[in-house]
Coordinates of C-alpha atoms in Angstrom, one line a residue:
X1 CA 0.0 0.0 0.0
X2 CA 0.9 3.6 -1.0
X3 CA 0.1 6.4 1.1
X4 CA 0.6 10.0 -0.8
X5 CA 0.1 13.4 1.5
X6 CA -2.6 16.0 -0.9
X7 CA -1.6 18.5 2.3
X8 CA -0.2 18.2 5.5
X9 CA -1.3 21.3 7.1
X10 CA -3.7 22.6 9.9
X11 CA -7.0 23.8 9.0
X12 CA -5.5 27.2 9.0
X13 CA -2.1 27.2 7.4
X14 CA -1.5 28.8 4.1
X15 CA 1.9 27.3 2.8
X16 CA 0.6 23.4 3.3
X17 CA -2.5 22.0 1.6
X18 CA -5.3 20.6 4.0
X19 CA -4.5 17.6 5.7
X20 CA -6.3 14.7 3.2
X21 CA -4.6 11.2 2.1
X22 CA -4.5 9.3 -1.2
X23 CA -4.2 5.4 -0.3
X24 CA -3.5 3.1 -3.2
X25 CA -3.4 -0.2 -3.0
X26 CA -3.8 -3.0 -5.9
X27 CA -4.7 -0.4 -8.3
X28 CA -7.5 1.3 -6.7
X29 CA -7.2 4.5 -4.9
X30 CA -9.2 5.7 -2.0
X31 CA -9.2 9.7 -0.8
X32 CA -9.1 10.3 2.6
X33 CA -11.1 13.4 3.6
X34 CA -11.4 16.2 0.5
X35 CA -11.1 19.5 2.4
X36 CA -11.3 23.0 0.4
X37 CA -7.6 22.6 -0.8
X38 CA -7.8 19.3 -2.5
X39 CA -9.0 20.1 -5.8
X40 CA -6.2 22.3 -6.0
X41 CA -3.6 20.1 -4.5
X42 CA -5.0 17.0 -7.1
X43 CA -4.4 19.1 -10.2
X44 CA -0.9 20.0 -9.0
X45 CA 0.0 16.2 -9.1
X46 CA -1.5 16.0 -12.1
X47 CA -4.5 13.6 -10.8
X48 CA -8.1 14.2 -11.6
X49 CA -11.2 12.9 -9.5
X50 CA -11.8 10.6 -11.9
X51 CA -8.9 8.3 -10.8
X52 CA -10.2 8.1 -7.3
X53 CA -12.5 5.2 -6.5
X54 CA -13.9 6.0 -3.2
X55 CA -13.7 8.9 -0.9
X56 CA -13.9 8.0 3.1
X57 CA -14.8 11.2 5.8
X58 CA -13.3 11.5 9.2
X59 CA -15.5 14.5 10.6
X60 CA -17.1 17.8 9.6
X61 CA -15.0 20.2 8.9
X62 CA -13.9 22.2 5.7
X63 CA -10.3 21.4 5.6
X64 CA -11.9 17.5 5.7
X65 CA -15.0 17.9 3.4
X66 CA -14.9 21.4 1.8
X67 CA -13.6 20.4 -1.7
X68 CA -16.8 17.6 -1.6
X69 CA -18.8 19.6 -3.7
X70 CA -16.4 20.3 -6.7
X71 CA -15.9 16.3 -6.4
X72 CA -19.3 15.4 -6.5
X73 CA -20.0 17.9 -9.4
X74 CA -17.3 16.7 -11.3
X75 CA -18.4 13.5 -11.1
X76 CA -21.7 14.0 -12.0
X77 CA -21.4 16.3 -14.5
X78 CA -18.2 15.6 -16.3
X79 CA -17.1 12.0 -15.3
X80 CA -20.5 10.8 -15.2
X81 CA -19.4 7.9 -12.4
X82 CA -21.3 7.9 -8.7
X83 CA -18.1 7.4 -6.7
X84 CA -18.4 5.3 -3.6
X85 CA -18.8 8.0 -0.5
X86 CA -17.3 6.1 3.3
X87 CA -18.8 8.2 6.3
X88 CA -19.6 7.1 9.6
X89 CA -23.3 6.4 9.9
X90 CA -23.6 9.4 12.6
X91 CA -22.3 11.5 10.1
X92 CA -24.3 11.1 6.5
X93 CA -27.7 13.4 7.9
X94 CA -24.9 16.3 9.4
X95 CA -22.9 16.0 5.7
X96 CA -25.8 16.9 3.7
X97 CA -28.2 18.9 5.7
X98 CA -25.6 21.3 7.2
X99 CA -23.1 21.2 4.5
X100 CA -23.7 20.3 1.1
X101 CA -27.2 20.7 0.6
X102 CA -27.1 24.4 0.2
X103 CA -24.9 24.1 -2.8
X104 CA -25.9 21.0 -4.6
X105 CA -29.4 20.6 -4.4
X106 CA -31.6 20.6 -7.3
X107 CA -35.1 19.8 -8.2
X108 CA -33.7 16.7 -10.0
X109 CA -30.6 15.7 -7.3
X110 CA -32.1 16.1 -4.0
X111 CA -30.0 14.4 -1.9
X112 CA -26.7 12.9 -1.3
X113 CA -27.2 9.4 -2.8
X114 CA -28.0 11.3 -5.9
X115 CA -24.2 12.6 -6.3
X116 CA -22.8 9.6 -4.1
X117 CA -22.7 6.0 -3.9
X118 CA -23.1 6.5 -0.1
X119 CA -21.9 3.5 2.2
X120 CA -22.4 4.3 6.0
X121 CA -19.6 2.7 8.4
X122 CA -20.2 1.7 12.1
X123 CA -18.0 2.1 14.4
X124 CA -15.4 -0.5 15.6
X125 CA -16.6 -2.7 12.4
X126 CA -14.3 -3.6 9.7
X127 CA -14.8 -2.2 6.2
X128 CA -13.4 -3.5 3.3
X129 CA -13.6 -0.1 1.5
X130 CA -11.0 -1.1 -1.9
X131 CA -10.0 -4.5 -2.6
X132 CA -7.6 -5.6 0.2
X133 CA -8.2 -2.4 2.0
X134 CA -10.0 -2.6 5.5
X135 CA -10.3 0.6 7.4
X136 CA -12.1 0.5 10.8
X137 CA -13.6 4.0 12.5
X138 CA -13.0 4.3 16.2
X139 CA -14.4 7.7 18.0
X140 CA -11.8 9.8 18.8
X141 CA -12.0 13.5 20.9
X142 CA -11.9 16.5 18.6
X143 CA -14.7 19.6 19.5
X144 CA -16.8 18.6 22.4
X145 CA -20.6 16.8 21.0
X146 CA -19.0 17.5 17.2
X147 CA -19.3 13.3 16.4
X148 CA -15.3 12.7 15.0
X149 CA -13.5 9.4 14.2
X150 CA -9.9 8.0 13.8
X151 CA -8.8 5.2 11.4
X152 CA -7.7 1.6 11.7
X153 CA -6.1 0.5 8.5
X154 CA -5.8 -2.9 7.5
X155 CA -5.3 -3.7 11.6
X156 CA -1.9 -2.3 12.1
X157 CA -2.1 1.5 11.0
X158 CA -3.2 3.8 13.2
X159 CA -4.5 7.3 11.1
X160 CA -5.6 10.4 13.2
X161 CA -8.7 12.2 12.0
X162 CA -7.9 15.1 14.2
X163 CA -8.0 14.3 18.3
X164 CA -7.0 15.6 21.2
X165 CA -3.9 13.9 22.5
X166 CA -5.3 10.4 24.1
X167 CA -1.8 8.4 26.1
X168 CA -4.1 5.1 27.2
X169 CA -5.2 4.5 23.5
X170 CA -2.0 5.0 22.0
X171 CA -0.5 2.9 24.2
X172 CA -3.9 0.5 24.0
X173 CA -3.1 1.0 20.4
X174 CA 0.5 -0.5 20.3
X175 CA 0.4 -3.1 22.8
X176 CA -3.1 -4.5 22.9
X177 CA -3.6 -4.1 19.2
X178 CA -0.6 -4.3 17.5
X179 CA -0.1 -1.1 15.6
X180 CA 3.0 -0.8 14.0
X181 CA 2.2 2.5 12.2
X182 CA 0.6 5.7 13.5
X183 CA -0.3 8.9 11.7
X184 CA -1.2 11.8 13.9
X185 CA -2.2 15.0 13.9
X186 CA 0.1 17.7 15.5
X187 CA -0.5 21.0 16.6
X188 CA 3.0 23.1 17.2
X189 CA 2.2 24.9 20.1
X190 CA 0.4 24.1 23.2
X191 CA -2.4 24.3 24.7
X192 CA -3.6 21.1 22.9
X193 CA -7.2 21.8 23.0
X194 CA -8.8 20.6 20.2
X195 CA -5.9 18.7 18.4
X196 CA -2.5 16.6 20.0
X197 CA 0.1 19.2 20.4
X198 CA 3.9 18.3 20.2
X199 CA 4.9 18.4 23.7
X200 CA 2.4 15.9 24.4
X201 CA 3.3 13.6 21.9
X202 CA 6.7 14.1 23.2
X203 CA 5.8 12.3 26.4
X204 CA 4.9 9.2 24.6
X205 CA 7.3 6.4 25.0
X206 CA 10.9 5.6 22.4
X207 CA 8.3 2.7 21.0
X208 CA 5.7 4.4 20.4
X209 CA 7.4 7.6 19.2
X210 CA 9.5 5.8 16.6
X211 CA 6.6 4.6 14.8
X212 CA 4.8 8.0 15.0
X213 CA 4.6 10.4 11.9
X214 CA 3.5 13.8 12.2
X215 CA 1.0 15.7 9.9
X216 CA -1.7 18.5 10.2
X217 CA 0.6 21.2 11.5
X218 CA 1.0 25.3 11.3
X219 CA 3.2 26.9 9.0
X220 CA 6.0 27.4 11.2
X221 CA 6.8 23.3 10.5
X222 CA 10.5 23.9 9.4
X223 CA 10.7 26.0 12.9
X224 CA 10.5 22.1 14.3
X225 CA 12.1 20.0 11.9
X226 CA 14.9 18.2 14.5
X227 CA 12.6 19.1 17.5
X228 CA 10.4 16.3 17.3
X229 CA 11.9 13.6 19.5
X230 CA 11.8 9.8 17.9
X231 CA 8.8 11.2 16.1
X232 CA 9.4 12.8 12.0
X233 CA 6.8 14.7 10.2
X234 CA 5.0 13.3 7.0
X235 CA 5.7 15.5 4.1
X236 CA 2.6 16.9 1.8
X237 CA 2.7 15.1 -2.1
X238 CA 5.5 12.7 -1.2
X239 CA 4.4 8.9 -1.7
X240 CA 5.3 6.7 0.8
X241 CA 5.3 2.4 1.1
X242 CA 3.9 0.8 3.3
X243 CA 5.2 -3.0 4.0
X244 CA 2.9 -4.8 4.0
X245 CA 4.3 -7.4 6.7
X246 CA 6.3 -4.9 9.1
X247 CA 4.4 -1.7 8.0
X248 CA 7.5 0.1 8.4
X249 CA 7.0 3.5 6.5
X250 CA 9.7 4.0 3.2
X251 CA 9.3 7.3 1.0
X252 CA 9.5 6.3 -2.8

């Protein structure tokens, strides 16, 4: 499996894209979150949305579902494909009604399911979203009542959907359920209130901060680059490998 970066950046940075995720695997291609900045970060790689064969949401916010609309349109109107839309089944209501309805409904496309192939997820279940590729939502803390969810890939990869920093899991993570690879969102500066910040990650253990990559962060990244403990940071549009016995992480 392939993992490429559209954006590594925090919902407000300007010089990284929003944090969203291309997985490939076997051919297929799955989008992880489509914030405001993807459409714009998928023509600089040269990919249109026609190469992408499912979409999957982690929450409810722009920088995670903002460039939906252009996909959907584009879809519909150009590519003429329903693409296969993964969102937790607390989310799909939320998505529409207080998001996309205001700007894609029409007489003739009322609803989601007429722009998407819509496939809700329950949490702690296993989904086989692509061929070979399993992705399991566990709730994770973000904004207070605001319903957000971490991933479980292929039951050793651990991928933030932005959380507040969480010790017992990660450590539940690594040595009750064997993940070997973790994602996660980092904010540069504390307070960590909504999102993990780096001096709490830095209080995770060698193990776990050796397998730990960093993503949705502030501008001021290079500031940090050496500061990080055990820990690196994921760069935006470079494709990494994923082994697929070890999961160790190797950028192409």
């Amino acid at each position: 499996m392939n993992v490429q970066m559209l954006g590594t950046g925090s919902a407000f940075a300007k010089a990284f894209h929003n944090n969203n995720a291309l997985f490939t695997l076997n051919g297929q291609t799955l989008l992880v979150d489509c914030g405001i900045t993807a459409p714009k970060s998928l023509y600089e790689l040269g990919i249109t949305f026609d190469q992408i064969d499912a979409v999957l949401l982690t929450h409810i916010h722009a920088d995670h579902i903002g460039g939906l609309e252009e996909f959907g349109f584009q879809m519909k109107f150009i590519y003429k494909r329903m693409p296969k839309l993964y969102i937790a089944d607390t989310l799909v209501e939320t998505l529409w009604e207080s998001s996309l309805k205001g700007g894609m409904y029409q007489d003739e496309m009322p609803c989601l399911e007429s722009y998407f192939d819509v496939h809700p997820m329950s949490e702690g279940t296993d989904c086989e979203v692509l061929p070979g590729l399993r992705i399991k939502l566990i709730h994770t803390s973000h904004i207070p009542n605001k319903p957000n969810y971490s991933l479980i890939v292929n039951d050793h990869f651990f991928y933030s959907g932005d959380m507040v920093f969480n010790y017992d899991l990660l450590r539940s993570l690594v040595e009750e359920q064997d993940i070997r690879l973790i994602f996660h969102d980092c904010q540069l500066h504390p307070p960590g209130v909504v999102h993990a910040c780096l001096s709490q990650l830095l209080t995770l253990p060698p193990d776990i901060q050796k397998i730990t990559h960093l993503m949705h962060y502030g501008d001021n990244q290079p500031e940090f680059i050496g500061r990080t403990g055990l820990m690196t940071f994921i760069d935006q549009h470079a494709k990494y490998g994923i082994d697929p016995l070890t999961f160790a992480l190797n950028r192409l």
